[in-house]
Amino acid sequence: MTAELEAKLLDFGLSQKEAKVYISLLELGTSLVTDVAKKAGVKRSTAYVVLESLAKQGLVSITERKSIRLYTPAPPERLIQNLEERSRRFIELVGIAKTILPELKSFFAGSGPKPKIQFFEGTEGIKSAYEDTLTSSEDIRAFASIESMHATLPGFFPDYYRRRSSKGIWINAIFPDTPEARDRIAHNKEEKRRALLVPADKFSFTPEINMYDHKVVFMSLKEKFALVIESEELADAFKKVFELAWLGAKKYDSEK
Amino acid sequence: MTPKNRLKKLSFSQHANTYLFDESENEYGTIKDRRNKVIIEEAQRLHVDKLVLITSGNSGYSLAKMAQGSGIKVVCVVSRRLDEFIKNILKEVSYQVLEINLDQKILRPEELITIARETDEEVIWDVTNGYEDAYISIIKEIAGELKPDYIVCPIGSGGIFIGLVEGARHFLLKTKIIGIGTNEAYQSYADKLSTPWTPYARAIENAVKDGHLVYRLSESDIKEIYKKYKNYGNFEPSSAIIFGVFDMHSFKSSDSVILINSGRLVV
């Protein structure tokens, strides 16, 4: 149980030693450094440094009695307060990032022509590819698998759907017919989506392919990479392939 | 937001294909309505408490009006030299108006946030610059009707100009954007366009290298242009400046040109 709590505290931004010392101090109450060190299983000199660090974060208070330093834990609610402060600070940083974006972009634009093919690795790379779809000036055409998308990027999608909708970008999507896909299409209207379902036993697939503007985006959600190809010719051809598939999918969708 | 008839043909004998794209018809009378709408949506999405911006009137007014009912406070930072009438209108619509000697100090986002802060708990954004992507929608609306050779807009800090350049790039148009601005960095008859510093300086430089154009006019020319053209639409000196393009640039008779009226005199 203590190990689980320690792991949670790491998520909150504490180091492993800070987590151990803080939990030990919570159990002990006001204590001498020697007792804290013993309880946490760290060296006395380390405990000093860690307790000072926790004091800076407002998680420990220090008092002196007859030249002896005593350490008292702040109530655990202080952790929430710290997280709230950090979250506020991060949102302010988003605002500052938005204001310096023009300067950053001017360096980007000045570094020569943009590549026609971009390769993105890992889940963060896939997120970058999804972010690019939000630059679309037209309806996105997509072959996609809802369960693969949600399993690969948990927590990313409700916000992505909201942001796409708020930009007025519609998506025309063909999904394998699964319970997850059926759940999702219940939100079609608010998520600006037109969707057709095709039998999963015949047409099951896991990657996502998006087409918009002059771009074709391939996302391998299992192998975790994305490829953004910018080509008027290819985009045009893939859009036509999609339109053909859409006609076929309509037949299955009407048979549901 | 944009009525279908926003694009109007102008009858200049020597420039047959000249159109006016009229942003004075936006809800609060300014092209800035577009970016302010995006700002409010983003601020609501991320639960921002307060927005602060340096304004000479229109932009702050538009932002404050759009924020009404959202729970987001708008703080307008204005020059001490700003007209009292404008200050009073801003005070009516915004949460707070702070007067600063902007001639002597260039305020960075962190400084503006500090100035606007009342409590530690507040989440504050400086929105003086940025969000130029909001202007890409203008290109989308124009491209739906015609593919002009040139689009002419006023240029102050350059956000609108760069937004339009990005829009032309985004929609793969060959259209060149022409920015018309003032030579005066601190105080101009075209009061919305004087700016001592801009984060878009390098982006403007890059755009000019790509063939887009920037012309700067003298104060006497700006006054003359306003007098001559103000009745061609609902203009103020900072928006009427676009007509200066005809003295600065030689168009071919076949060129199609769209002039963007960035707004009317709101405050």
Short mmCIF file of C-alpha atoms in Angstrom, two decimals:
data_model
loop_
_atom_site.label_atom_id
_atom_site.label_comp_id
_atom_site.label_asym_id
_atom_site.label_seq_id
_atom_site.Cartn_x
_atom_site.Cartn_y
_atom_site.Cartn_z
CA MET A 1 0.00 0.00 0.00
CA THR A 2 2.81 2.40 0.95
CA ALA A 3 4.57 1.55 -2.31
CA GLU A 4 1.42 2.42 -4.25
CA LEU A 5 1.13 5.72 -2.43
CA GLU A 6 4.78 6.45 -3.10
CA ALA A 7 4.24 5.81 -6.81
CA LYS A 8 1.30 8.22 -6.81
CA LEU A 9 3.44 10.88 -5.14
CA LEU A 10 6.00 10.45 -7.92
CA ASP A 11 3.22 11.30 -10.39
CA PHE A 12 2.60 14.43 -8.36
CA GLY A 13 6.19 15.55 -8.98
CA LEU A 14 7.96 14.36 -5.82
CA SER A 15 11.21 12.42 -6.10
CA GLN A 16 11.31 8.86 -4.76
CA LYS A 17 13.20 9.97 -1.64
CA GLU A 18 10.86 12.91 -1.11
CA ALA A 19 7.88 10.55 -1.32
CA LYS A 20 9.41 8.12 1.20
CA VAL A 21 10.39 10.87 3.62
CA TYR A 22 7.04 12.67 3.37
CA ILE A 23 5.02 9.49 3.99
CA SER A 24 7.32 8.56 6.91
CA LEU A 25 6.91 12.00 8.43
CA LEU A 26 3.13 11.82 8.02
CA GLU A 27 3.21 8.58 10.04
CA LEU A 28 5.60 9.90 12.69
CA GLY A 29 4.27 13.41 13.12
CA THR A 30 6.69 16.07 14.39
CA SER A 31 10.10 14.39 14.50
CA LEU A 32 13.84 14.70 14.56
CA VAL A 33 15.75 14.12 11.35
CA THR A 34 17.30 10.93 12.77
CA ASP A 35 13.89 9.35 13.33
CA VAL A 36 12.66 10.35 9.87
CA ALA A 37 15.80 8.95 8.24
CA LYS A 38 15.42 5.67 10.06
CA LYS A 39 11.74 5.32 9.21
CA ALA A 40 12.24 6.25 5.54
CA GLY A 41 15.31 4.04 5.16
CA VAL A 42 17.58 6.83 3.96
CA LYS A 43 20.84 8.26 5.28
CA ARG A 44 20.59 11.04 7.85
CA SER A 45 22.46 13.48 5.57
CA THR A 46 20.06 12.64 2.73
CA ALA A 47 17.04 13.10 4.99
CA TYR A 48 18.25 16.65 5.81
CA VAL A 49 18.43 17.61 2.15
CA VAL A 50 15.10 15.99 1.32
CA LEU A 51 13.32 17.61 4.28
CA GLU A 52 14.65 21.03 3.22
CA SER A 53 13.35 20.39 -0.29
CA LEU A 54 9.94 19.36 1.06
CA ALA A 55 9.92 22.50 3.22
CA LYS A 56 10.45 24.61 0.07
CA GLN A 57 7.40 22.91 -1.44
CA GLY A 58 5.37 23.74 1.66
CA LEU A 59 5.01 20.06 2.60
CA VAL A 60 7.09 20.28 5.75
CA SER A 61 7.47 23.00 8.37
CA ILE A 62 10.60 23.42 10.48
CA THR A 63 10.78 24.62 14.07
CA GLU A 64 13.73 24.88 16.44
CA ARG A 65 13.49 23.94 20.11
CA LYS A 66 16.61 24.33 22.23
CA SER A 67 18.77 24.33 19.08
CA ILE A 68 17.18 21.11 17.91
CA ARG A 69 15.42 21.12 14.54
CA LEU A 70 12.01 19.52 14.45
CA TYR A 71 10.15 18.65 11.27
CA THR A 72 6.37 18.64 11.00
CA PRO A 73 4.44 17.38 7.96
CA ALA A 74 1.97 19.73 6.29
CA PRO A 75 -1.49 18.18 5.89
CA PRO A 76 -1.82 16.08 2.70
CA GLU A 77 -4.31 18.64 1.34
CA ARG A 78 -1.24 20.77 0.69
CA LEU A 79 -0.34 18.37 -2.13
CA ILE A 80 -3.58 19.20 -3.90
CA GLN A 81 -2.95 22.87 -3.39
CA ASN A 82 0.53 22.46 -4.93
CA LEU A 83 -0.91 20.57 -7.90
CA GLU A 84 -3.57 23.22 -8.43
CA GLU A 85 -0.88 25.92 -8.37
CA ARG A 86 1.17 23.98 -10.91
CA SER A 87 -1.84 23.40 -13.12
CA ARG A 88 -2.62 27.14 -13.05
CA ARG A 89 1.00 27.88 -13.90
CA PHE A 90 0.90 25.43 -16.82
CA ILE A 91 -2.24 27.01 -18.26
CA GLU A 92 -0.52 30.40 -18.02
CA LEU A 93 2.44 28.88 -19.85
CA VAL A 94 0.05 27.76 -22.61
CA GLY A 95 -0.99 31.41 -22.91
CA ILE A 96 2.62 32.59 -23.07
CA ALA A 97 3.42 29.90 -25.65
CA LYS A 98 0.55 31.19 -27.76
CA THR A 99 1.96 34.72 -27.67
CA ILE A 100 5.49 33.69 -28.60
CA LEU A 101 4.19 31.41 -31.34
CA PRO A 102 4.58 34.12 -34.01
CA GLU A 103 8.28 34.44 -33.20
CA LEU A 104 8.80 30.67 -33.12
CA LYS A 105 6.92 30.22 -36.38
CA SER A 106 9.00 32.90 -38.06
CA PHE A 107 12.11 30.80 -37.38
CA PHE A 108 10.32 27.71 -38.66
CA ALA A 109 9.18 29.41 -41.88
CA GLY A 110 12.63 30.88 -42.40
CA SER A 111 14.35 27.54 -42.26
CA GLY A 112 13.50 26.68 -45.85
CA PRO A 113 10.69 24.82 -47.58
CA LYS A 114 8.68 22.43 -45.42
CA PRO A 115 9.30 18.75 -46.09
CA LYS A 116 6.72 17.03 -48.24
CA ILE A 117 6.90 13.86 -46.16
CA GLN A 118 6.97 13.91 -42.38
CA PHE A 119 7.59 10.85 -40.26
CA PHE A 120 6.45 10.84 -36.64
CA GLU A 121 7.38 8.16 -34.11
CA GLY A 122 5.66 6.96 -30.95
CA THR A 123 2.38 8.02 -29.39
CA GLU A 124 3.55 11.65 -29.19
CA GLY A 125 4.31 11.46 -32.90
CA ILE A 126 0.82 10.15 -33.61
CA LYS A 127 -0.59 13.03 -31.58
CA SER A 128 1.40 15.43 -33.81
CA ALA A 129 -0.21 13.86 -36.86
CA TYR A 130 -3.68 14.27 -35.31
CA GLU A 131 -2.83 17.91 -34.51
CA ASP A 132 -2.02 18.43 -38.19
CA THR A 133 -5.51 17.28 -39.13
CA LEU A 134 -6.81 20.31 -37.22
CA THR A 135 -5.27 22.55 -39.90
CA SER A 136 -7.62 21.08 -42.50
CA SER A 137 -9.53 23.60 -44.57
CA GLU A 138 -12.09 21.02 -45.69
CA ASP A 139 -13.94 17.94 -44.43
CA ILE A 140 -11.51 15.20 -43.44
CA ARG A 141 -12.00 11.81 -45.05
CA ALA A 142 -10.95 8.94 -42.82
CA PHE A 143 -10.68 5.19 -42.51
CA ALA A 144 -10.43 4.63 -38.79
CA SER A 145 -10.86 2.15 -35.99
CA ILE A 146 -12.33 3.75 -32.90
CA GLU A 147 -11.06 1.12 -30.46
CA SER A 148 -7.49 1.31 -31.85
CA MET A 149 -7.54 5.09 -31.63
CA HIS A 150 -8.82 5.18 -28.07
CA ALA A 151 -6.55 2.34 -26.92
CA THR A 152 -3.44 4.00 -28.41
CA LEU A 153 -4.10 7.50 -27.10
CA PRO A 154 -6.26 7.15 -23.99
CA GLY A 155 -7.64 10.50 -22.87
CA PHE A 156 -6.62 12.31 -26.05
CA PHE A 157 -9.83 11.97 -27.99
CA PRO A 158 -12.66 13.64 -26.21
CA ASP A 159 -10.61 16.84 -26.27
CA TYR A 160 -9.49 16.30 -29.89
CA TYR A 161 -13.08 15.81 -31.03
CA ARG A 162 -14.08 18.99 -29.20
CA ARG A 163 -11.26 20.99 -30.74
CA ARG A 164 -11.96 19.70 -34.25
CA SER A 165 -15.64 20.53 -33.89
CA SER A 166 -14.93 24.00 -32.52
CA LYS A 167 -12.83 24.68 -35.62
CA GLY A 168 -15.80 23.69 -37.76
CA ILE A 169 -13.94 20.75 -39.34
CA TRP A 170 -16.24 17.86 -40.23
CA ILE A 171 -15.05 14.32 -40.70
CA ASN A 172 -16.47 11.64 -43.01
CA ALA A 173 -15.34 8.35 -41.53
CA ILE A 174 -15.62 4.68 -42.34
CA PHE A 175 -15.35 2.48 -39.22
CA PRO A 176 -15.42 -1.29 -38.71
CA ASP A 177 -18.73 -2.02 -37.03
CA THR A 178 -17.88 -2.61 -33.36
CA PRO A 179 -19.61 -1.72 -30.09
CA GLU A 180 -17.05 1.09 -29.54
CA ALA A 181 -17.75 2.52 -32.99
CA ARG A 182 -21.49 2.38 -32.34
CA ASP A 183 -20.99 4.19 -29.02
CA ARG A 184 -18.97 6.89 -30.74
CA ILE A 185 -21.32 7.53 -33.62
CA ALA A 186 -24.02 8.31 -31.08
CA HIS A 187 -22.06 11.59 -30.67
CA ASN A 188 -21.85 12.30 -34.40
CA LYS A 189 -23.81 15.51 -34.33
CA GLU A 190 -21.85 17.32 -31.60
CA GLU A 191 -18.56 15.90 -32.87
CA LYS A 192 -19.25 16.98 -36.47
CA ARG A 193 -18.93 13.49 -37.90
CA ARG A 194 -20.62 11.60 -40.72
CA ALA A 195 -19.87 7.92 -40.29
CA LEU A 196 -20.56 4.66 -42.03
CA LEU A 197 -20.04 1.25 -40.44
CA VAL A 198 -18.72 -1.74 -42.37
CA PRO A 199 -18.81 -5.37 -41.14
CA ALA A 200 -15.86 -5.94 -38.80
CA ASP A 201 -15.61 -9.61 -39.80
CA LYS A 202 -14.88 -8.65 -43.42
CA PHE A 203 -13.20 -5.24 -43.13
CA SER A 204 -11.47 -5.11 -39.76
CA PHE A 205 -8.38 -2.86 -39.70
CA THR A 206 -6.38 -1.05 -37.04
CA PRO A 207 -4.51 1.82 -38.74
CA GLU A 208 -6.05 5.19 -39.51
CA ILE A 209 -5.80 6.91 -42.89
CA ASN A 210 -6.87 10.52 -43.20
CA MET A 211 -7.16 12.64 -46.32
CA TYR A 212 -7.57 16.43 -46.34
CA ASP A 213 -6.31 19.38 -48.36
CA HIS A 214 -3.24 18.07 -50.19
CA LYS A 215 -2.36 15.61 -47.47
CA VAL A 216 -2.65 11.91 -46.83
CA VAL A 217 -1.88 10.80 -43.28
CA PHE A 218 -1.15 7.20 -42.39
CA MET A 219 -1.18 6.29 -38.71
CA SER A 220 -0.05 2.88 -37.59
CA LEU A 221 -1.66 2.66 -34.20
CA LYS A 222 -0.10 -0.73 -33.40
CA GLU A 223 3.43 -0.03 -34.62
CA LYS A 224 3.09 3.54 -33.34
CA PHE A 225 4.19 5.82 -36.13
CA ALA A 226 2.58 8.30 -38.48
CA LEU A 227 3.42 9.43 -41.98
CA VAL A 228 2.13 12.74 -43.34
CA ILE A 229 2.48 12.97 -47.11
CA GLU A 230 1.84 16.31 -48.76
CA SER A 231 1.07 15.75 -52.42
CA GLU A 232 -1.78 17.17 -54.47
CA GLU A 233 -1.66 14.18 -56.81
CA LEU A 234 -1.67 11.50 -54.08
CA ALA A 235 -4.27 13.31 -51.97
CA ASP A 236 -6.56 13.59 -54.97
CA ALA A 237 -6.19 9.88 -55.77
CA PHE A 238 -6.74 8.76 -52.17
CA LYS A 239 -9.79 11.02 -51.83
CA LYS A 240 -11.27 9.32 -54.91
CA VAL A 241 -10.49 5.89 -53.46
CA PHE A 242 -12.28 7.01 -50.30
CA GLU A 243 -15.32 8.24 -52.22
CA LEU A 244 -15.51 4.85 -53.91
CA ALA A 245 -15.25 3.11 -50.54
CA TRP A 246 -17.91 5.45 -49.14
CA LEU A 247 -20.34 4.33 -51.85
CA GLY A 248 -19.62 0.69 -50.98
CA ALA A 249 -19.87 1.30 -47.27
CA LYS A 250 -23.27 2.93 -47.71
CA LYS A 251 -24.60 -0.42 -48.91
CA TYR A 252 -23.42 -2.19 -45.74
CA ASP A 253 -24.44 0.69 -43.50
CA SER A 254 -28.00 0.56 -44.83
CA GLU A 255 -28.11 -3.21 -44.12
CA LYS A 256 -27.40 -2.72 -40.37
CA MET B 1 -19.99 35.66 -38.85
CA THR B 2 -19.44 36.72 -42.46
CA PRO B 3 -22.38 37.69 -44.63
CA LYS B 4 -22.30 36.34 -48.18
CA ASN B 5 -22.18 39.82 -49.67
CA ARG B 6 -19.05 40.83 -47.82
CA LEU B 7 -17.10 41.11 -51.07
CA LYS B 8 -18.10 44.27 -52.91
CA LYS B 9 -16.83 45.50 -56.25
CA LEU B 10 -15.31 48.97 -56.17
CA SER B 11 -15.71 51.23 -59.17
CA PHE B 12 -12.28 52.67 -59.82
CA SER B 13 -11.97 53.47 -63.51
CA GLN B 14 -8.31 52.49 -63.73
CA HIS B 15 -8.66 49.38 -61.54
CA ALA B 16 -11.57 47.41 -62.91
CA ASN B 17 -11.08 44.30 -60.79
CA THR B 18 -10.94 45.87 -57.37
CA TYR B 19 -13.06 44.52 -54.53
CA LEU B 20 -13.57 45.50 -50.94
CA PHE B 21 -13.79 42.77 -48.27
CA ASP B 22 -15.60 44.51 -45.49
CA GLU B 23 -14.74 43.51 -41.93
CA SER B 24 -16.47 46.57 -40.50
CA GLU B 25 -19.64 44.45 -40.72
CA ASN B 26 -18.40 42.08 -38.02
CA GLU B 27 -20.34 42.10 -34.75
CA TYR B 28 -18.05 44.63 -33.05
CA GLY B 29 -16.95 46.33 -36.25
CA THR B 30 -13.39 45.04 -36.51
CA ILE B 31 -11.36 42.32 -38.15
CA LYS B 32 -10.07 41.62 -34.61
CA ASP B 33 -13.44 40.02 -33.83
CA ARG B 34 -12.10 36.91 -35.58
CA ARG B 35 -9.10 36.44 -33.29
CA ASN B 36 -11.02 37.53 -30.22
CA LYS B 37 -13.61 34.83 -30.84
CA VAL B 38 -10.83 32.22 -30.96
CA ILE B 39 -9.21 33.67 -27.83
CA ILE B 40 -12.45 33.50 -25.83
CA GLU B 41 -13.11 29.92 -26.97
CA GLU B 42 -9.59 28.86 -25.98
CA ALA B 43 -9.74 30.71 -22.66
CA GLN B 44 -13.05 29.07 -21.82
CA ARG B 45 -11.74 25.65 -22.79
CA LEU B 46 -8.76 26.00 -20.44
CA HIS B 47 -10.61 27.89 -17.69
CA VAL B 48 -8.58 31.09 -17.89
CA ASP B 49 -9.77 33.75 -15.46
CA LYS B 50 -8.41 36.92 -16.97
CA LEU B 51 -7.16 38.23 -20.30
CA VAL B 52 -4.86 41.23 -20.57
CA LEU B 53 -3.91 43.08 -23.72
CA ILE B 54 -2.35 46.31 -24.91
CA THR B 55 -4.96 48.09 -26.99
CA SER B 56 -5.62 51.39 -28.65
CA GLY B 57 -9.35 50.82 -28.56
CA ASN B 58 -11.05 48.55 -31.09
CA SER B 59 -9.39 45.27 -30.17
CA GLY B 60 -9.89 45.74 -26.42
CA TYR B 61 -13.49 46.81 -26.95
CA SER B 62 -14.21 43.78 -29.14
CA LEU B 63 -12.54 41.37 -26.70
CA ALA B 64 -14.30 42.84 -23.67
CA LYS B 65 -17.68 42.69 -25.39
CA MET B 66 -17.10 39.10 -26.49
CA ALA B 67 -16.05 38.11 -22.98
CA GLN B 68 -19.25 39.46 -21.46
CA GLY B 69 -21.23 36.65 -19.89
CA SER B 70 -18.28 34.23 -20.07
CA GLY B 71 -16.98 35.04 -16.60
CA ILE B 72 -13.60 35.97 -18.08
CA LYS B 73 -12.24 39.34 -17.00
CA VAL B 74 -10.62 41.57 -19.62
CA VAL B 75 -7.93 44.05 -18.61
CA CYS B 76 -7.06 46.71 -21.20
CA VAL B 77 -3.60 48.23 -20.96
CA VAL B 78 -3.60 51.56 -22.75
CA SER B 79 -1.18 54.37 -23.44
CA ARG B 80 -1.51 57.37 -21.14
CA ARG B 81 -1.80 59.43 -24.31
CA LEU B 82 -4.91 57.59 -25.47
CA ASP B 83 -7.96 59.78 -25.96
CA GLU B 84 -10.04 60.12 -22.76
CA PHE B 85 -13.21 59.30 -24.68
CA ILE B 86 -11.78 55.93 -25.77
CA LYS B 87 -10.49 55.19 -22.26
CA ASN B 88 -13.95 55.85 -20.84
CA ILE B 89 -15.65 53.51 -23.29
CA LEU B 90 -13.10 50.79 -22.50
CA LYS B 91 -13.74 51.33 -18.80
CA GLU B 92 -17.45 50.77 -19.39
CA VAL B 93 -17.02 47.42 -21.15
CA SER B 94 -13.91 45.90 -19.60
CA TYR B 95 -13.02 44.74 -16.11
CA GLN B 96 -10.17 47.20 -15.76
CA VAL B 97 -8.26 49.79 -17.78
CA LEU B 98 -4.64 50.33 -16.81
CA GLU B 99 -2.81 53.37 -18.13
CA ILE B 100 0.91 53.02 -18.77
CA ASN B 101 3.53 55.10 -20.51
CA LEU B 102 3.92 52.76 -23.44
CA ASP B 103 6.33 55.10 -25.24
CA GLN B 104 9.07 54.28 -22.78
CA LYS B 105 8.55 50.61 -22.18
CA ILE B 106 7.98 47.54 -24.28
CA LEU B 107 6.00 45.13 -22.11
CA ARG B 108 6.57 41.41 -22.52
CA PRO B 109 3.79 38.87 -21.73
CA GLU B 110 5.10 38.05 -18.23
CA GLU B 111 5.16 41.74 -17.30
CA LEU B 112 1.62 42.31 -18.52
CA ILE B 113 0.44 39.29 -16.54
CA THR B 114 2.12 40.64 -13.41
CA ILE B 115 0.51 44.05 -13.93
CA ALA B 116 -2.94 42.49 -14.32
CA ARG B 117 -2.63 40.06 -11.42
CA GLU B 118 -4.78 40.66 -8.35
CA THR B 119 -4.54 37.25 -6.66
CA ASP B 120 -2.16 34.29 -6.85
CA GLU B 121 -5.01 31.99 -7.83
CA GLU B 122 -5.82 33.79 -11.08
CA VAL B 123 -4.90 32.24 -14.42
CA ILE B 124 -4.05 35.11 -16.74
CA TRP B 125 -3.23 35.24 -20.43
CA ASP B 126 -1.64 38.11 -22.28
CA VAL B 127 -3.38 38.19 -25.66
CA THR B 128 -1.76 41.27 -27.18
CA ASN B 129 -0.14 39.15 -29.88
CA GLY B 130 -0.62 35.71 -31.39
CA TYR B 131 -3.74 33.95 -32.69
CA GLU B 132 -3.06 35.23 -36.23
CA ASP B 133 -4.33 31.86 -37.52
CA ALA B 134 -7.80 33.27 -36.93
CA TYR B 135 -7.37 35.38 -40.07
CA ILE B 136 -6.84 32.34 -42.29
CA SER B 137 -10.63 32.08 -42.42
CA ILE B 138 -10.69 35.32 -44.46
CA ILE B 139 -8.66 33.65 -47.19
CA LYS B 140 -11.02 30.67 -47.09
CA GLU B 141 -14.02 32.96 -47.57
CA ILE B 142 -12.35 34.91 -50.37
CA ALA B 143 -11.05 31.78 -52.13
CA GLY B 144 -14.61 30.47 -52.20
CA GLU B 145 -15.51 33.33 -54.53
CA LEU B 146 -12.36 34.27 -56.45
CA LYS B 147 -8.60 33.80 -56.58
CA PRO B 148 -7.21 37.34 -56.40
CA ASP B 149 -3.74 38.37 -57.55
CA TYR B 150 -3.40 40.67 -54.54
CA ILE B 151 -4.97 41.15 -51.14
CA VAL B 152 -4.27 44.48 -49.46
CA CYS B 153 -4.52 44.93 -45.70
CA PRO B 154 -3.34 47.45 -43.12
CA ILE B 155 -0.17 46.45 -41.29
CA GLY B 156 0.53 47.42 -37.69
CA SER B 157 2.24 44.77 -35.61
CA GLY B 158 1.71 42.46 -38.60
CA GLY B 159 -0.61 39.82 -37.13
CA ILE B 160 -3.29 40.32 -39.80
CA PHE B 161 -0.71 40.48 -42.59
CA ILE B 162 1.00 37.28 -41.43
CA GLY B 163 -2.34 35.54 -40.91
CA LEU B 164 -3.27 36.31 -44.50
CA VAL B 165 0.16 35.22 -45.78
CA GLU B 166 -0.28 31.92 -43.93
CA GLY B 167 -3.79 31.60 -45.32
CA ALA B 168 -2.58 32.08 -48.90
CA ARG B 169 0.13 29.48 -48.26
CA HIS B 170 -2.36 27.11 -46.64
CA PHE B 171 -4.78 27.23 -49.56
CA LEU B 172 -1.90 27.09 -52.07
CA LEU B 173 -2.91 30.41 -53.63
CA LYS B 174 -0.47 32.48 -55.67
CA THR B 175 -2.05 35.60 -54.19
CA LYS B 176 0.41 38.20 -52.90
CA ILE B 177 -0.45 40.01 -49.71
CA ILE B 178 0.31 43.73 -49.56
CA GLY B 179 0.53 45.41 -46.16
CA ILE B 180 0.13 49.18 -45.93
CA GLY B 181 1.41 50.78 -42.75
CA THR B 182 2.74 53.92 -41.18
CA ASN B 183 6.30 55.16 -40.78
CA GLU B 184 5.54 56.26 -37.23
CA ALA B 185 6.41 53.77 -34.48
CA TYR B 186 4.76 55.63 -31.59
CA GLN B 187 1.95 57.89 -32.70
CA SER B 188 0.23 58.04 -36.02
CA TYR B 189 -2.96 59.45 -37.49
CA ALA B 190 -3.58 55.78 -38.30
CA ASP B 191 -3.53 55.19 -34.54
CA LYS B 192 -4.06 51.40 -34.59
CA LEU B 193 -0.99 50.86 -36.73
CA SER B 194 1.87 52.50 -34.82
CA THR B 195 3.84 49.95 -32.86
CA PRO B 196 7.32 50.27 -31.33
CA TRP B 197 7.90 46.51 -31.34
CA THR B 198 6.38 43.47 -32.96
CA PRO B 199 6.93 39.72 -32.56
CA TYR B 200 6.12 39.40 -36.27
CA ALA B 201 9.21 41.32 -37.48
CA ARG B 202 11.05 38.25 -38.69
CA ALA B 203 7.91 36.64 -40.13
CA ILE B 204 7.24 39.85 -42.11
CA GLU B 205 10.83 39.76 -43.38
CA ASN B 206 10.34 36.14 -44.51
CA ALA B 207 7.03 36.99 -46.19
CA VAL B 208 8.64 39.84 -48.13
CA LYS B 209 11.38 37.44 -49.27
CA ASP B 210 8.56 35.22 -50.59
CA GLY B 211 7.24 38.08 -52.74
CA HIS B 212 4.64 39.63 -50.44
CA LEU B 213 4.92 43.39 -50.06
CA VAL B 214 4.92 46.03 -47.34
CA TYR B 215 4.62 49.76 -48.01
CA ARG B 216 4.83 52.46 -45.36
CA LEU B 217 3.23 55.89 -45.74
CA SER B 218 3.98 59.33 -44.35
CA GLU B 219 1.52 61.01 -41.98
CA SER B 220 0.51 63.55 -44.62
CA ASP B 221 -0.24 60.77 -47.11
CA ILE B 222 -2.32 58.87 -44.52
CA LYS B 223 -4.41 61.99 -43.81
CA GLU B 224 -4.84 62.71 -47.50
CA ILE B 225 -5.92 59.12 -48.21
CA TYR B 226 -8.46 59.12 -45.40
CA LYS B 227 -9.97 62.37 -46.65
CA LYS B 228 -10.17 61.04 -50.19
CA TYR B 229 -11.49 57.54 -49.56
CA LYS B 230 -13.38 57.53 -46.25
CA ASN B 231 -16.72 57.55 -48.02
CA TYR B 232 -16.02 54.39 -49.99
CA GLY B 233 -17.17 52.40 -46.97
CA ASN B 234 -17.22 52.52 -43.21
CA PHE B 235 -13.59 53.41 -42.51
CA GLU B 236 -11.32 54.94 -39.91
CA PRO B 237 -7.82 56.28 -40.74
CA SER B 238 -6.16 52.95 -39.80
CA SER B 239 -8.36 51.01 -42.20
CA ALA B 240 -8.62 53.58 -45.02
CA ILE B 241 -4.82 53.41 -45.32
CA ILE B 242 -5.25 50.44 -47.70
CA PHE B 243 -6.16 52.84 -50.50
CA GLY B 244 -2.58 54.10 -50.34
CA VAL B 245 -1.68 50.98 -52.32
CA PHE B 246 -2.73 52.70 -55.54
CA ASP B 247 -0.01 55.33 -55.11
CA MET B 248 2.61 52.79 -54.03
CA HIS B 249 2.10 49.84 -56.35
CA SER B 250 1.59 49.56 -60.10
CA PHE B 251 -1.07 46.98 -60.85
CA LYS B 252 -1.67 45.55 -64.29
CA SER B 253 -5.12 46.26 -65.68
CA SER B 254 -5.88 42.53 -65.57
CA ASP B 255 -4.95 42.15 -61.88
CA SER B 256 -7.71 41.36 -59.44
CA VAL B 257 -7.21 43.13 -56.14
CA ILE B 258 -9.06 42.75 -52.85
CA LEU B 259 -8.80 45.52 -50.29
CA ILE B 260 -9.60 44.51 -46.74
CA ASN B 261 -11.44 47.07 -44.65
CA SER B 262 -10.14 46.04 -41.23
CA GLY B 263 -12.85 47.92 -39.39
CA ARG B 264 -14.83 51.00 -38.65
CA LEU B 265 -14.30 53.52 -35.90
CA VAL B 266 -15.75 51.66 -32.93
CA VAL B 267 -14.19 53.57 -30.06
#
